[in-house]
Amino acid sequence: MPAKEAISFNGMEVRFCLDEKDTNGALTMFECIIAPATRMPAPHYHKDFDETIYGIEGTASYTIDGKAVEIGPGDSYFIPRGIVHGFENKTNSTIRFLAIANPGIFGPTYFKDVAAVVNVGGPPDMAKLKEVLLKHGLVPVMG
């Protein structure tokens, strides 16, 4: 199945491959394309879904439960709900990975809502961004 629409913001492009309608709510799967030297997203955890990452191109630098984890082509990592994580592209190359969220309650609406806050120009309204994260079951963790 070809990827659905691309959603872009702040050096990141997300292309959904499968959404909840495609999998009867079992999972969602999306490709992330991250520009060089981009930090995304703020450290957070998921309240109601797990996430699995599979590296396609380049190396994503994750911090998962306080540990540095490099995810390159062919590498995979399972992040259970409740585990704090975040990632960045520390390289001078574009990175690509697949993310699978299960159950399929995390969809394109989250990324569209983030883009609406971030793509307005200037620094994003952090209160609105936090509101979007919480609305979609992501809990930001500062510090």
PDB file of C-alpha atoms in Angstrom:
ATOM      1  CA  MET A   1       0.000   0.000   0.000  1.00  0.00           C
ATOM      2  CA  PRO A   2       1.497   3.383  -0.939  1.00  0.00           C
ATOM      3  CA  ALA A   3       2.154   5.927   1.801  1.00  0.00           C
ATOM      4  CA  LYS A   4      -0.652   8.343   2.528  1.00  0.00           C
ATOM      5  CA  GLU A   5      -0.169  12.130   2.654  1.00  0.00           C
ATOM      6  CA  ALA A   6       3.055  13.619   3.989  1.00  0.00           C
ATOM      7  CA  ILE A   7       2.903  15.841   7.091  1.00  0.00           C
ATOM      8  CA  SER A   8       5.900  18.155   7.570  1.00  0.00           C
ATOM      9  CA  PHE A   9       7.118  20.374  10.388  1.00  0.00           C
ATOM     10  CA  ASN A  10      10.406  21.540  11.894  1.00  0.00           C
ATOM     11  CA  GLY A  11      12.762  19.306   9.870  1.00  0.00           C
ATOM     12  CA  MET A  12      10.544  16.222  10.099  1.00  0.00           C
ATOM     13  CA  GLU A  13       8.286  14.593   7.523  1.00  0.00           C
ATOM     14  CA  VAL A  14       5.831  11.845   8.475  1.00  0.00           C
ATOM     15  CA  ARG A  15       4.195   9.525   5.949  1.00  0.00           C
ATOM     16  CA  PHE A  16       1.568   7.138   7.253  1.00  0.00           C
ATOM     17  CA  CYS A  17       1.708   3.677   5.699  1.00  0.00           C
ATOM     18  CA  LEU A  18      -1.108   2.113   7.736  1.00  0.00           C
ATOM     19  CA  ASP A  19      -3.636   3.878   9.919  1.00  0.00           C
ATOM     20  CA  GLU A  20      -6.175   2.467  12.349  1.00  0.00           C
ATOM     21  CA  LYS A  21      -8.752   1.953   9.586  1.00  0.00           C
ATOM     22  CA  ASP A  22      -6.307  -0.235   7.614  1.00  0.00           C
ATOM     23  CA  THR A  23      -5.589  -2.522  10.594  1.00  0.00           C
ATOM     24  CA  ASN A  24      -8.951  -2.632  12.393  1.00  0.00           C
ATOM     25  CA  GLY A  25      -7.348  -0.622  15.206  1.00  0.00           C
ATOM     26  CA  ALA A  26      -4.497  -3.084  15.800  1.00  0.00           C
ATOM     27  CA  LEU A  27      -1.665  -0.692  14.926  1.00  0.00           C
ATOM     28  CA  THR A  28      -0.540   2.330  12.945  1.00  0.00           C
ATOM     29  CA  MET A  29       2.703   2.462  10.950  1.00  0.00           C
ATOM     30  CA  PHE A  30       4.442   5.557   9.659  1.00  0.00           C
ATOM     31  CA  GLU A  31       7.755   6.530   8.104  1.00  0.00           C
ATOM     32  CA  CYS A  32       9.705   9.408   9.643  1.00  0.00           C
ATOM     33  CA  ILE A  33      12.191  11.356   7.528  1.00  0.00           C
ATOM     34  CA  ILE A  34      14.392  13.614   9.640  1.00  0.00           C
ATOM     35  CA  ALA A  35      16.605  16.377   8.234  1.00  0.00           C
ATOM     36  CA  PRO A  36      20.238  16.652   9.355  1.00  0.00           C
ATOM     37  CA  ALA A  37      20.910  18.139  12.811  1.00  0.00           C
ATOM     38  CA  THR A  38      17.258  17.988  13.905  1.00  0.00           C
ATOM     39  CA  ARG A  39      16.077  17.259  17.452  1.00  0.00           C
ATOM     40  CA  MET A  40      12.584  15.812  17.612  1.00  0.00           C
ATOM     41  CA  PRO A  41      10.462  15.467  19.714  1.00  0.00           C
ATOM     42  CA  ALA A  42      10.678  16.643  23.312  1.00  0.00           C
ATOM     43  CA  PRO A  43      11.281  13.745  25.700  1.00  0.00           C
ATOM     44  CA  HIS A  44       7.927  12.103  26.385  1.00  0.00           C
ATOM     45  CA  TYR A  45       6.173   8.843  27.106  1.00  0.00           C
ATOM     46  CA  HIS A  46       3.013   7.299  25.727  1.00  0.00           C
ATOM     47  CA  LYS A  47       0.162   6.595  28.133  1.00  0.00           C
ATOM     48  CA  ASP A  48      -1.818   4.099  26.071  1.00  0.00           C
ATOM     49  CA  PHE A  49       0.334   2.635  23.297  1.00  0.00           C
ATOM     50  CA  ASP A  50       3.687   0.978  22.654  1.00  0.00           C
ATOM     51  CA  GLU A  51       6.060   2.006  19.859  1.00  0.00           C
ATOM     52  CA  THR A  52       8.508  -0.038  17.805  1.00  0.00           C
ATOM     53  CA  ILE A  53      11.189   1.675  15.706  1.00  0.00           C
ATOM     54  CA  TYR A  54      12.880   0.117  12.656  1.00  0.00           C
ATOM     55  CA  GLY A  55      15.839   1.925  11.061  1.00  0.00           C
ATOM     56  CA  ILE A  56      15.895   2.338   7.266  1.00  0.00           C
ATOM     57  CA  GLU A  57      18.553   4.965   6.461  1.00  0.00           C
ATOM     58  CA  GLY A  58      21.114   6.835   8.563  1.00  0.00           C
ATOM     59  CA  THR A  59      21.347   6.627  12.349  1.00  0.00           C
ATOM     60  CA  ALA A  60      18.805   8.070  14.767  1.00  0.00           C
ATOM     61  CA  SER A  61      20.154   8.926  18.219  1.00  0.00           C
ATOM     62  CA  TYR A  62      17.541   8.007  20.808  1.00  0.00           C
ATOM     63  CA  THR A  63      17.515   8.436  24.545  1.00  0.00           C
ATOM     64  CA  ILE A  64      15.275   5.689  25.921  1.00  0.00           C
ATOM     65  CA  ASP A  65      14.709   5.370  29.654  1.00  0.00           C
ATOM     66  CA  GLY A  66      17.876   7.418  30.209  1.00  0.00           C
ATOM     67  CA  LYS A  67      20.068   5.261  27.929  1.00  0.00           C
ATOM     68  CA  ALA A  68      21.661   6.352  24.629  1.00  0.00           C
ATOM     69  CA  VAL A  69      20.485   4.062  21.809  1.00  0.00           C
ATOM     70  CA  GLU A  70      21.621   4.353  18.182  1.00  0.00           C
ATOM     71  CA  ILE A  71      19.128   2.978  15.641  1.00  0.00           C
ATOM     72  CA  GLY A  72      20.560   2.453  12.155  1.00  0.00           C
ATOM     73  CA  PRO A  73      19.455   0.529   9.062  1.00  0.00           C
ATOM     74  CA  GLY A  74      18.065  -2.861  10.039  1.00  0.00           C
ATOM     75  CA  ASP A  75      18.055  -2.061  13.785  1.00  0.00           C
ATOM     76  CA  SER A  76      14.834  -2.229  15.763  1.00  0.00           C
ATOM     77  CA  TYR A  77      13.818  -1.193  19.256  1.00  0.00           C
ATOM     78  CA  PHE A  78      10.615  -1.728  21.228  1.00  0.00           C
ATOM     79  CA  ILE A  79       9.549   1.156  23.498  1.00  0.00           C
ATOM     80  CA  PRO A  80       6.807   0.097  25.932  1.00  0.00           C
ATOM     81  CA  ARG A  81       4.179   2.608  27.025  1.00  0.00           C
ATOM     82  CA  GLY A  82       5.315   4.620  30.031  1.00  0.00           C
ATOM     83  CA  ILE A  83       9.011   4.674  29.028  1.00  0.00           C
ATOM     84  CA  VAL A  84      10.441   8.178  28.503  1.00  0.00           C
ATOM     85  CA  HIS A  85      12.141   8.635  25.134  1.00  0.00           C
ATOM     86  CA  GLY A  86      13.126  11.198  22.532  1.00  0.00           C
ATOM     87  CA  PHE A  87      15.420  11.294  19.517  1.00  0.00           C
ATOM     88  CA  GLU A  88      17.504  13.498  17.299  1.00  0.00           C
ATOM     89  CA  ASN A  89      19.468  13.391  14.093  1.00  0.00           C
ATOM     90  CA  LYS A  90      23.019  14.309  15.117  1.00  0.00           C
ATOM     91  CA  THR A  91      24.392  13.594  11.642  1.00  0.00           C
ATOM     92  CA  ASN A  92      24.827  15.605   8.449  1.00  0.00           C
ATOM     93  CA  SER A  93      22.610  13.162   6.546  1.00  0.00           C
ATOM     94  CA  THR A  94      18.875  12.586   6.368  1.00  0.00           C
ATOM     95  CA  ILE A  95      17.627   9.666   8.447  1.00  0.00           C
ATOM     96  CA  ARG A  96      14.579   7.474   7.866  1.00  0.00           C
ATOM     97  CA  PHE A  97      12.853   4.977  10.114  1.00  0.00           C
ATOM     98  CA  LEU A  98       9.517   3.245  10.479  1.00  0.00           C
ATOM     99  CA  ALA A  99       7.517   3.624  13.656  1.00  0.00           C
ATOM    100  CA  ILE A 100       4.757   1.205  14.616  1.00  0.00           C
ATOM    101  CA  ALA A 101       2.301   2.158  17.368  1.00  0.00           C
ATOM    102  CA  ASN A 102       0.066  -0.466  18.917  1.00  0.00           C
ATOM    103  CA  PRO A 103      -2.777  -0.487  19.480  1.00  0.00           C
ATOM    104  CA  GLY A 104      -3.679   1.731  16.533  1.00  0.00           C
ATOM    105  CA  ILE A 105      -4.831   4.789  18.468  1.00  0.00           C
ATOM    106  CA  PHE A 106      -1.978   7.094  17.403  1.00  0.00           C
ATOM    107  CA  GLY A 107      -2.625   8.487  13.959  1.00  0.00           C
ATOM    108  CA  PRO A 108      -2.078  11.328  11.503  1.00  0.00           C
ATOM    109  CA  THR A 109      -4.245  13.767  13.469  1.00  0.00           C
ATOM    110  CA  TYR A 110      -1.490  14.126  16.100  1.00  0.00           C
ATOM    111  CA  PHE A 111       1.105  15.166  13.519  1.00  0.00           C
ATOM    112  CA  LYS A 112      -1.337  17.522  11.779  1.00  0.00           C
ATOM    113  CA  ASP A 113      -2.110  19.160  15.135  1.00  0.00           C
ATOM    114  CA  VAL A 114       1.617  19.550  15.901  1.00  0.00           C
ATOM    115  CA  ALA A 115       2.246  21.006  12.439  1.00  0.00           C
ATOM    116  CA  ALA A 116      -0.544  23.546  12.983  1.00  0.00           C
ATOM    117  CA  VAL A 117       1.266  24.817  16.103  1.00  0.00           C
ATOM    118  CA  VAL A 118       4.860  24.578  14.841  1.00  0.00           C
ATOM    119  CA  ASN A 119       4.443  25.796  11.245  1.00  0.00           C
ATOM    120  CA  VAL A 120       3.052  29.253  12.136  1.00  0.00           C
ATOM    121  CA  GLY A 121       6.486  30.912  12.010  1.00  0.00           C
ATOM    122  CA  GLY A 122       8.596  32.014  14.931  1.00  0.00           C
ATOM    123  CA  PRO A 123       8.962  30.034  18.135  1.00  0.00           C
ATOM    124  CA  PRO A 124       6.061  27.644  18.754  1.00  0.00           C
ATOM    125  CA  ASP A 125       3.582  28.290  21.536  1.00  0.00           C
ATOM    126  CA  MET A 126       4.832  25.702  24.047  1.00  0.00           C
ATOM    127  CA  ALA A 127       1.571  25.679  26.022  1.00  0.00           C
ATOM    128  CA  LYS A 128      -0.380  24.815  22.851  1.00  0.00           C
ATOM    129  CA  LEU A 129       2.192  22.191  21.898  1.00  0.00           C
ATOM    130  CA  LYS A 130       1.947  20.561  25.335  1.00  0.00           C
ATOM    131  CA  GLU A 131      -1.847  20.594  24.997  1.00  0.00           C
ATOM    132  CA  VAL A 132      -1.580  18.752  21.660  1.00  0.00           C
ATOM    133  CA  LEU A 133       0.748  16.122  23.125  1.00  0.00           C
ATOM    134  CA  LEU A 134      -1.520  15.483  26.104  1.00  0.00           C
ATOM    135  CA  LYS A 135      -4.638  15.343  23.896  1.00  0.00           C
ATOM    136  CA  HIS A 136      -3.044  12.474  21.938  1.00  0.00           C
ATOM    137  CA  GLY A 137      -1.705  10.508  24.918  1.00  0.00           C
ATOM    138  CA  LEU A 138       1.893  11.756  24.894  1.00  0.00           C
ATOM    139  CA  VAL A 139       3.158  13.076  28.203  1.00  0.00           C
ATOM    140  CA  PRO A 140       6.082  15.532  27.892  1.00  0.00           C
ATOM    141  CA  VAL A 141       8.890  15.160  30.413  1.00  0.00           C
ATOM    142  CA  MET A 142      11.156  18.132  31.017  1.00  0.00           C
ATOM    143  CA  GLY A 143      14.689  17.923  32.373  1.00  0.00           C
TER     144      GLY A 143
END
